Every structure is written in C-alpha cells, then in structure tokens.
Amino acid sequence: MASTLSAAAPAAASASTSLEALKAFNPDTSWRKEHWLNVASVYSQLVNIMASDLRFCRVLASHVDSTDFDYFSRVIVNVLNLCNQTLPFIKELVFHELSNVQPELQGSLMRANNIISKVQTAYARSAGAEYIKLVLHDLLEITVMDENLNLEIDREKIIQHPDSEEQKFWGDNADKAVLRHQQMLENVVMTFIYRITDPDIVHKMPLQMRAIAGFIREACNHYQPESSMALVGGFVMLRLFGPAIVTPEAYGILPADVVPSPKARRNLILIAKVLQNIANGGNVPQKESYMLPLQHFTQSTVGRMTTYLGQVASVQQDDEELARLVTPVLPVEVRNLELQDLFELHRIVDSCSAKLLEQYRLSIRTSPAGWVPSLTPNKKEVLRVLGALGPPPRFSTFKEVKAGDGEREIIMPDSSTFFNVASVDTSILEKARFLYQGPNAINGSAVFYIICNRVRPEFLNNVNPLLSHIFKTMDAAVNSGKYNLVVDMSWAHFSKDMRTVMYKQANFLWSMFSRTYKKNLDKVYIIHPNSFTRTLLLLTKSFTSRKLSHKIKEVYAWTELTKVIKQEHILIPESSKGFITKSYVVTKVNSKGRHQERMIKFTLESLLNIEPKTNAIHDVKLLSDIEEIYTCKATPELFLKFATQQRNSATFPAAGTSPSSPSNSPPNPSPMSAAATTTLSPPPPPTVLSPTPPSQSAPLPTPTPPRVRRFTAARQNWQDQLYRRYICNSTEERDAIIQDIFTCCFKRSFTDKPQDYQVATVNNTGKKQDRTFKVLLDAQHDNMTTLQPDDHGLAA
C-alpha cells in the first residue's frame, strides 16, 4: 500500500506541472478532437449547404474582406463548378448588385474591385481560357514579338522614355510621335475588333460566357435599362478579354519562352484600354487626358461593338444546353476538391462568422433572381454546421503585389559591372560550399547546387561578397546558355534571424540579377521542400514574374532527379539522400522542463515521435487519442492534451517484449513499453490511509523493490504523456503541423486501405525480426519510407 502511494504522488505532481505550464502558456486558439476527426464530414456539409443555398453564398460573399476577394472567388468557383451552380450564383450576385445600387455608385456599377467582378473573372478564366486562346493567340504573339512596335500616346512618357529608333525620324518633336503612335494604335485595335466580332468567333463563344452576358442584360432591363450594353461590354472586355490581353503569359497564350518586354506590356495595356472605352459606349475618361484624341475613333466603332454585344447576350433562358449547365448536381463529393481550397474556405468563413450568423438569421426573403433552389437547408442546420467548424487550421497567406501600369521590369547590366570580383574576399563563402556547379544535365544544360543547411544569416547580411561569389561561380555557364538550379532543403531549419534576413533581402537580391540569369533559367528543383519553402515561394511571387512559378518543381525523393541528371552526376550530400521527407524537427519539453529534440512525422492515423540522430521511433500517438490542441499566436509552441486511455491501432509487441524474446517471457514494465503497449489502462486510484497518530512513531520506510521502481517510473511517464509541449522552429511550421493533422483525418475518411503492415525482416544470418511498416502521409507513388526500428520493433 505504501508503494501505491509512492507511485501516485509523483504522478500527481507531474500532471499538476503540466497543467501549470499550459496555464502559463495562455493559449488563444484551441481545437477539440471532433474538429479534426470529423473534418471531412463537416466540410462536406458546409460545401453542400453552399451548393444548395445560393443565398447563403451571397450573404457569405458580402462579408468577405477585400484582401480575400481573390481567394474566395477562386474557391467558390471551384466548389460550385462541381454541382453546376456557378452560373446561378453569378446570376444571384448580378441581380442583387443591380437591385441595390446606390445613386452615387452608378458610375462604378459592376466595375469596382468587388466580389462580383472577382467571381466573374475567375469563372471566365476557368470556362473561357481555350476560347480566349483561340481568338487572341496569333494577334497577341505578333504584337508582343514586334520589338519596333510603339503605341505610346502619352506625350509625357514619350519625353521621359524616348525611343532611340524613332528619334532618327522625329528628333525631339514628341507631338509628331504621338500622332504616329495614335494612328498605329487605332489600326491595331481595329484588327482586334474585327477578330473578336467575327460572326464565326461569336458562334464559338462558350455558352457559359454568353449566359452571364444574358443575365446582365436581363437584370439591367429590370433595374438599369439605360446601362444595359455598357454593363454587358464591361463584362466581355473587362472580365473576359481584358485580363488576357494585358497578361497573355498568365493564360498560356504566348510560347513558354516569351515574356512581354516593358514596351510590349505598355502596348497591350493601351489596346485593352481602348477596347474597354469602345465597349463602354465610346466615352473616354476625362482623368486620362492623353486618351481624349481617340474619342472620335472610339465613337465611330461603337455601332459595330453594340451589335456584337447584343449577339453575345442573346441567350434563350429555356435553351436545353443552358438548362443542363444550371441543373444542380447534388450532393457534392468533397473529396474532388483541393484540400487547400477547403482550408481557405474554412479560414474565410471563420473570419466573418459573427456577421454571417447575424445576417443569415435575418435574411429570410427570396433573392431577386428567383433562382434559390428548393433544396435550401433548414436555417438551424446552417447554424449548426458553422458552430461545428471550429477554428481553421491556420496557415500564412501572402498577398500578391499587383504591378501598376507604370512599373517596369528591372533590366540590369551584366553582373560583372556591379562588383570587382577580385576585390571582394569570398573565401569564407567558398569554404562553406553552399553553392557549387556539378556535371551537366542529360540535355547538356548546366547544373548548380544550393545546399540550404550550409547557409548562415551572416552570408545574407553582407550582400557584396555573396553576389560576388554567386557571379564568380555562375556567370560563365549562365551567359553560355540554359542552366538548372537544384535547391537542397534537406535538414535545413531556418532560425528567426535567418527568416527575417531572407524576407528583407529577397526582393533586392532578385533585382540584382541580369535578365540573362532570369531568361536562361530552365528549371528549379527543390529537394525535400518544407513549410518555410512554401511560405518563401508565396512571398517571392509578389516581385517575380508568373513564368518563374512554372519553372519550379518540388522533389520529395532525390532519385526523381535521375530523369534529368544521371544518378552518378547528382552531387548532393549523402546525408540528403537519407533525409526523411515531410518531417518537422521540434523540441519536446517534458513536465520537468527537460528539452529533447524530436522529429515529427504523420501517418493517416498517428503521430510519430522520432529520435533524429538514430531515426528510431520513440513512440506513436493516435490522432484519435489527442483530446485538444492549444496554440498562441505570439509563440511557435504547441500543446497537445491526450486521452487518459490511449490505444494503438497497429499490432505491436506486448509491453516489455522485444522482437526476439518469446511470448511467455516476463514483462519489462519500462516507460517506453507503457507508451508502446497495444492497450494501456489507467493506473488504479491511490488508496487513502489514515494519518499516523502523533503518539506513534512512523515506521521506517521500506526499500522499494526494483520492479516497483520501474512501475513507478512507467506511471510517471504515463501521466507525463497526458500533456505534451512542443516548441517548433517557427509559427509557420507549427501551423503546418496542425494542418497536417487535419489533412490526415480528411484523407483517412476516404480510404479503407490499411495503414499498418506486419512484416518480418530477415538479416544476413537468417534471423527473423518482426516489424511494422506504416504508410506515411507524404508517401509518393505508393512508396513506403523505412525508419530504423527502436527496441520495440517499430518502423515506418
């Protein structure tokens, strides 16, 4: 009985310490078990509510923050496309917009940067991409490839950026250049108009685009009859053709190796502006005074454009094909959606949930469009699903910085003009060997390697030696032709200082490379990418071209490089070849405050704690045994609370038995055995004894047998497992761990395949050892990753 008390006391202290640590942590966000275990079910309910209740979608859209318009429009189009409800939703938005327009906003009707314009653009890009390519491909390619074409009609810009070729003819007479450019611009625009308004081209326009034009005209006839053709033209030119004309490379219209120069980009912008003015009734905005000389031209082409817009919008509402396109297909199979889209939707819904709930309770009237399906769910069901979502699995999202009309690509001179390479000491960088050239790829292009775990913050703080080292290493090969970058992220964990420096210097460093470096870059292969890699790529999108993102390839197994580089020529460190993909190196803090480095990996059912030095699994925790997760925005820490009774779905050896020991061997009740046992029962409650009377002397303590001491340690370890604290390398990595927990449970809901396999390995001497193979979350092409077994015969 005394031994029972001695076991219970430290356990209670352990639990108390863990609880105190959790209170001191002061979490601001927490998830309960049902949030991740039921994620597939709740997401399915949310998506099907959106698919069957367009009023709910509209109310949701009205509360989305403007910074999330692009994300929401993409997600809502992807969701509603699965059930043929995108067109009805756009009609709902159009009728609501026109029926509630304020007099002071009449001029910006359906032209502002609002949710309806974003949804129309997103849908036009998905449903009309092939049509746009058919119509504009050759015209845009000719326009972009003509290096001598200059359509600039802004006199001030001509003076600021004179064309050396034109100065031979006009000298400093900018007015003559303006007249010449205006004539050429009118000719080019007429070529586009003839192509777009050609009857055969109109006939080939997707019915979805014509239906939206018809919705706009129908709504205008009810609410804004005087604006009918102007608003239809706004959709066709501003949402369908305009974005493709200004950024043809984003639509795949241009060849892969062609990017518009600054002059060509300006030409495209001017063409799009004139087309939009014609579609708007021929009126040139007064704020763009340099466009006023085109007023006569735009007015003269309005008749042809009006006839065209009338043809586009003439869609019969009882058309059989249109009826098929708007017939609901329910229920929506949520597994057919990208999980990242669902996470984004969850985040957006959560950000406006309070306003959404209040307005949805009050919004009971039928929409003006009259297209709300009869399958509208009960209002209580909507409220229940919103309450069941819980907090979203947070992840960082960087907003792209849009380039304005006046922004130009920075074309730098050759790199050797910036630095005298011989005058800068780069010996430290050379010894670090984080950048070097390897043998050429199979196609003959050069290959350079960047080993990220060898990069230190001080390398980025002093950019002159860094750039000198880069140019000294790469200039000769880059100036000779195509080259590839192999970026090895294996074992790279960036400190806060390193991340700060990289965020600060990324834009500047990119601008320092000449156009040759950007043009000759063939592919970037990122080996073993992690959460920070994805964050950095999102950041770089704000100051790099869209074309760069198509060149980046993520490689999760280094052997995939053999498709482009011979295996014997792949010069990455040997340690990188043994890297365990999709892992998180964290610091585990136990109840005594002891810090232990651990590596976390996931299967669809469990969390694996791995010893980084040996790759041995320390213990396995089922995701269903996690009761709650706690985080705090200010710190990269993560608290997990586990159930008092924990299970393990895999068949592991009984507590205390090793793979080679017979089944009837005496158990070894070590702490590790308790963590790995198949069924772990809670310890018995402590027995309460009466205090010893003062008159009696307390008996001498009885020595605790070794077996009981081991059992006491096991019980203390068991209590310590109730709360687990991890310190991650960054808040992004912490959020990625939470997101992976949701991802595992989502994917597990749609598979009945076993995640554990019991096998026996045979060594060179013929000795068999039992092993458990576990399918990891990041398993690629049905591959299984094998870890070194610990003394319980666990492997993954």
GROMACS .gro file of C-alpha atoms in nm, residues 617 650-653 755-761 769-775 784-787 789 792-796:
model
   29
  617ILE     CA    1   1.055   0.584  -3.349
  650ALA     CA    2  -0.126  -0.128  -3.509
  651THR     CA    3  -0.034  -0.465  -3.364
  652PHE     CA    4   0.279  -0.405  -3.161
  653PRO     CA    5   0.463  -0.648  -2.934
  755GLN     CA    6  -0.212   0.198  -4.285
  756ASP     CA    7  -0.003  -0.058  -4.094
  757TYR     CA    8   0.152  -0.378  -4.230
  758GLN     CA    9   0.304  -0.652  -4.013
  759VAL     CA   10   0.616  -0.798  -4.177
  760ALA     CA   11   0.925  -0.994  -4.081
  761THR     CA   12   1.273  -0.886  -4.186
  769GLN     CA   13   1.260  -0.988  -3.673
  770ASP     CA   14   0.902  -0.864  -3.656
  771ARG     CA   15   0.846  -0.517  -3.794
  772THR     CA   16   0.554  -0.284  -3.853
  773PHE     CA   17   0.555  -0.082  -4.175
  774LYS     CA   18   0.348   0.235  -4.159
  775VAL     CA   19   0.230   0.430  -4.465
  784MET     CA   20   0.695   0.338  -4.819
  785THR     CA   21   0.961   0.507  -4.613
  786THR     CA   22   1.150   0.284  -4.373
  787LEU     CA   23   1.288   0.417  -4.045
  789PRO     CA   24   1.347   0.031  -3.563
  792HIS     CA   25   1.011  -0.237  -2.980
  793GLY     CA   26   1.041  -0.334  -3.343
  794LEU     CA   27   0.853  -0.029  -3.473
  795ALA     CA   28   0.933   0.107  -3.816
  796ALA     CA   29   0.765   0.344  -4.056
   0.00000   0.00000   0.00000
